[in-house]
Short mmCIF file of N, CA and C in Angstrom, two decimals:
data_model
loop_
_atom_site.label_atom_id
_atom_site.label_comp_id
_atom_site.label_asym_id
_atom_site.label_seq_id
_atom_site.Cartn_x
_atom_site.Cartn_y
_atom_site.Cartn_z
N MET A 348 -10.12 3.41 2.69
CA MET A 348 -9.13 2.82 3.57
C MET A 348 -8.89 1.37 3.20
N LEU A 349 -7.66 0.98 3.19
CA LEU A 349 -7.29 -0.40 2.92
C LEU A 349 -7.34 -1.15 4.24
N ARG A 350 -8.06 -2.24 4.28
CA ARG A 350 -8.24 -3.01 5.52
C ARG A 350 -7.03 -3.88 5.81
N GLY A 351 -6.87 -4.19 7.10
CA GLY A 351 -5.82 -5.10 7.52
C GLY A 351 -4.55 -4.43 8.00
N PHE A 352 -4.56 -3.11 8.12
CA PHE A 352 -3.37 -2.39 8.56
C PHE A 352 -3.65 -1.55 9.80
N GLY A 353 -4.69 -1.89 10.54
CA GLY A 353 -5.02 -1.15 11.75
C GLY A 353 -5.38 0.29 11.44
N GLY A 354 -4.96 1.20 12.27
CA GLY A 354 -5.25 2.61 12.07
C GLY A 354 -4.13 3.33 11.36
N ALA A 355 -3.49 2.69 10.43
CA ALA A 355 -2.30 3.25 9.78
C ALA A 355 -2.62 4.33 8.76
N GLY A 356 -3.87 4.56 8.44
CA GLY A 356 -4.21 5.58 7.46
C GLY A 356 -3.74 5.23 6.06
N ILE A 357 -3.88 3.97 5.69
CA ILE A 357 -3.43 3.53 4.37
C ILE A 357 -4.59 3.55 3.39
N LEU A 358 -4.35 4.15 2.25
CA LEU A 358 -5.35 4.26 1.19
C LEU A 358 -4.84 3.55 -0.04
N GLU A 359 -5.79 3.15 -0.90
CA GLU A 359 -5.43 2.44 -2.13
C GLU A 359 -6.12 3.09 -3.31
N VAL A 360 -5.38 3.29 -4.37
CA VAL A 360 -5.93 3.80 -5.62
C VAL A 360 -5.88 2.64 -6.61
N VAL A 361 -7.02 2.36 -7.25
CA VAL A 361 -7.11 1.28 -8.23
C VAL A 361 -7.52 1.87 -9.56
N ASP A 362 -6.81 1.50 -10.62
CA ASP A 362 -7.13 1.98 -11.96
C ASP A 362 -7.24 0.79 -12.90
N ASP A 363 -8.39 0.66 -13.52
CA ASP A 363 -8.59 -0.38 -14.54
C ASP A 363 -8.31 0.24 -15.90
N ALA A 364 -7.29 -0.27 -16.57
CA ALA A 364 -6.92 0.23 -17.89
C ALA A 364 -7.00 -0.92 -18.88
N ALA A 365 -6.83 -0.60 -20.14
CA ALA A 365 -6.90 -1.63 -21.18
C ALA A 365 -5.86 -2.73 -20.97
N GLY A 366 -4.71 -2.38 -20.42
CA GLY A 366 -3.64 -3.34 -20.20
C GLY A 366 -3.73 -4.11 -18.91
N GLY A 367 -4.70 -3.81 -18.07
CA GLY A 367 -4.85 -4.51 -16.80
C GLY A 367 -5.28 -3.58 -15.68
N THR A 368 -5.22 -4.09 -14.47
CA THR A 368 -5.58 -3.33 -13.28
C THR A 368 -4.31 -2.97 -12.53
N TYR A 369 -4.21 -1.71 -12.13
CA TYR A 369 -3.04 -1.22 -11.43
C TYR A 369 -3.46 -0.68 -10.06
N ARG A 370 -2.60 -0.89 -9.06
CA ARG A 370 -2.88 -0.40 -7.72
C ARG A 370 -1.69 0.39 -7.18
N ALA A 371 -1.99 1.43 -6.43
CA ALA A 371 -0.98 2.18 -5.70
C ALA A 371 -1.47 2.27 -4.26
N VAL A 372 -0.60 1.99 -3.32
CA VAL A 372 -0.95 2.01 -1.90
C VAL A 372 -0.11 3.09 -1.25
N TYR A 373 -0.76 3.97 -0.49
CA TYR A 373 -0.03 5.06 0.13
C TYR A 373 -0.59 5.38 1.50
N THR A 374 0.18 6.13 2.29
CA THR A 374 -0.26 6.58 3.60
C THR A 374 -0.15 8.09 3.67
N VAL A 375 -1.07 8.69 4.39
CA VAL A 375 -1.07 10.14 4.59
C VAL A 375 -0.79 10.48 6.05
N LYS A 376 -0.35 9.50 6.80
CA LYS A 376 -0.10 9.70 8.23
C LYS A 376 1.13 10.56 8.50
N CYS A 377 2.07 10.55 7.59
CA CYS A 377 3.27 11.37 7.72
C CYS A 377 2.91 12.83 7.44
N LYS A 378 3.33 13.74 8.29
CA LYS A 378 2.94 15.15 8.16
C LYS A 378 3.63 15.87 7.00
N GLU A 379 4.86 15.46 6.67
CA GLU A 379 5.63 16.17 5.66
C GLU A 379 5.30 15.77 4.22
N ALA A 380 4.76 14.57 4.04
CA ALA A 380 4.58 14.09 2.68
C ALA A 380 3.55 12.96 2.61
N VAL A 381 3.08 12.71 1.42
CA VAL A 381 2.28 11.52 1.15
C VAL A 381 3.28 10.45 0.71
N LEU A 382 3.30 9.32 1.39
CA LEU A 382 4.29 8.30 1.11
C LEU A 382 3.66 7.14 0.34
N VAL A 383 4.17 6.89 -0.86
CA VAL A 383 3.72 5.74 -1.64
C VAL A 383 4.48 4.53 -1.12
N LEU A 384 3.73 3.55 -0.63
CA LEU A 384 4.34 2.37 -0.05
C LEU A 384 4.55 1.25 -1.06
N HIS A 385 3.71 1.21 -2.10
CA HIS A 385 3.82 0.13 -3.08
C HIS A 385 2.96 0.45 -4.29
N GLY A 386 3.40 0.06 -5.44
CA GLY A 386 2.63 0.18 -6.67
C GLY A 386 2.83 -1.09 -7.48
N PHE A 387 1.76 -1.63 -8.06
CA PHE A 387 1.89 -2.87 -8.80
C PHE A 387 0.72 -3.08 -9.74
N GLN A 388 0.90 -4.01 -10.67
CA GLN A 388 -0.17 -4.41 -11.57
C GLN A 388 -0.78 -5.70 -11.03
N LYS A 389 -2.10 -5.71 -10.95
CA LYS A 389 -2.80 -6.90 -10.47
C LYS A 389 -2.68 -7.98 -11.54
N LYS A 390 -2.23 -9.16 -11.14
CA LYS A 390 -1.98 -10.25 -12.09
C LYS A 390 -3.14 -11.24 -12.17
N ARG A 391 -3.79 -11.52 -11.04
CA ARG A 391 -4.86 -12.51 -11.03
C ARG A 391 -6.07 -11.99 -11.77
N LYS A 392 -6.75 -12.88 -12.46
CA LYS A 392 -7.91 -12.50 -13.25
C LYS A 392 -9.20 -12.48 -12.43
N SER A 393 -9.23 -13.19 -11.30
CA SER A 393 -10.46 -13.23 -10.51
C SER A 393 -10.19 -12.75 -9.08
N GLY A 394 -11.23 -12.23 -8.46
CA GLY A 394 -11.12 -11.77 -7.08
C GLY A 394 -10.44 -10.42 -6.95
N ILE A 395 -10.64 -9.82 -5.78
CA ILE A 395 -10.05 -8.50 -5.54
C ILE A 395 -8.98 -8.55 -4.46
N ALA A 396 -8.76 -9.73 -3.88
CA ALA A 396 -7.80 -9.84 -2.79
C ALA A 396 -6.39 -9.52 -3.26
N MET A 397 -5.65 -8.83 -2.39
CA MET A 397 -4.26 -8.50 -2.68
C MET A 397 -3.39 -9.69 -2.28
N PRO A 398 -2.42 -10.06 -3.09
CA PRO A 398 -1.54 -11.18 -2.74
C PRO A 398 -0.82 -10.94 -1.41
N LYS A 399 -0.60 -12.02 -0.68
CA LYS A 399 0.03 -11.96 0.63
C LYS A 399 1.41 -11.30 0.58
N ALA A 400 2.19 -11.60 -0.43
CA ALA A 400 3.53 -11.02 -0.56
C ALA A 400 3.46 -9.49 -0.69
N ASP A 401 2.48 -8.98 -1.43
CA ASP A 401 2.32 -7.54 -1.57
C ASP A 401 1.89 -6.91 -0.24
N ARG A 402 0.98 -7.56 0.48
CA ARG A 402 0.53 -7.05 1.78
C ARG A 402 1.70 -6.97 2.76
N GLU A 403 2.54 -8.01 2.77
CA GLU A 403 3.68 -8.03 3.69
C GLU A 403 4.69 -6.95 3.32
N LEU A 404 4.93 -6.73 2.05
CA LEU A 404 5.84 -5.67 1.60
C LEU A 404 5.32 -4.31 2.06
N ILE A 405 4.03 -4.09 1.97
CA ILE A 405 3.43 -2.83 2.44
C ILE A 405 3.64 -2.68 3.94
N ARG A 406 3.44 -3.75 4.70
CA ARG A 406 3.66 -3.70 6.16
C ARG A 406 5.10 -3.30 6.50
N VAL A 407 6.06 -3.92 5.82
CA VAL A 407 7.47 -3.62 6.08
C VAL A 407 7.77 -2.16 5.73
N ARG A 408 7.31 -1.71 4.57
CA ARG A 408 7.57 -0.32 4.17
C ARG A 408 6.88 0.68 5.08
N LEU A 409 5.70 0.33 5.59
CA LEU A 409 5.00 1.21 6.53
C LEU A 409 5.80 1.34 7.82
N ARG A 410 6.34 0.24 8.33
CA ARG A 410 7.15 0.29 9.56
C ARG A 410 8.38 1.18 9.35
N VAL A 411 9.01 1.06 8.21
CA VAL A 411 10.18 1.89 7.91
C VAL A 411 9.78 3.36 7.82
N ALA A 412 8.68 3.64 7.14
CA ALA A 412 8.20 5.03 7.00
C ALA A 412 7.85 5.63 8.36
N GLU A 413 7.21 4.84 9.23
CA GLU A 413 6.87 5.33 10.56
C GLU A 413 8.12 5.61 11.39
N ALA A 414 9.14 4.76 11.27
CA ALA A 414 10.37 4.98 11.99
C ALA A 414 11.08 6.25 11.52
N ILE A 415 11.10 6.47 10.22
CA ILE A 415 11.73 7.67 9.67
C ILE A 415 10.98 8.92 10.12
N ALA A 416 9.64 8.86 10.09
CA ALA A 416 8.83 10.01 10.51
C ALA A 416 9.05 10.32 11.99
N LYS A 417 9.23 9.30 12.79
CA LYS A 417 9.45 9.47 14.23
C LYS A 417 10.79 10.16 14.50
N GLU A 418 11.80 9.83 13.69
CA GLU A 418 13.13 10.44 13.85
C GLU A 418 13.12 11.92 13.54
N ARG A 419 12.25 12.35 12.66
CA ARG A 419 12.20 13.76 12.26
C ARG A 419 11.53 14.51 13.33
#
């Protein structure tokens, strides 16, 4: 579980490859599908913290996904 998103059911996949570290963030809370909220390459060389701009983008996309799921 990715912290900082309450009980949103957000998970993160991290892959370390020769070209860098890549992350995909997704939620399984939607019944019809697994929704990928964001995918990116980690740019910073130190630390594991996710940049604030990426966290905010995930929050916005999660709100949109929850609204769409509610309409269905």
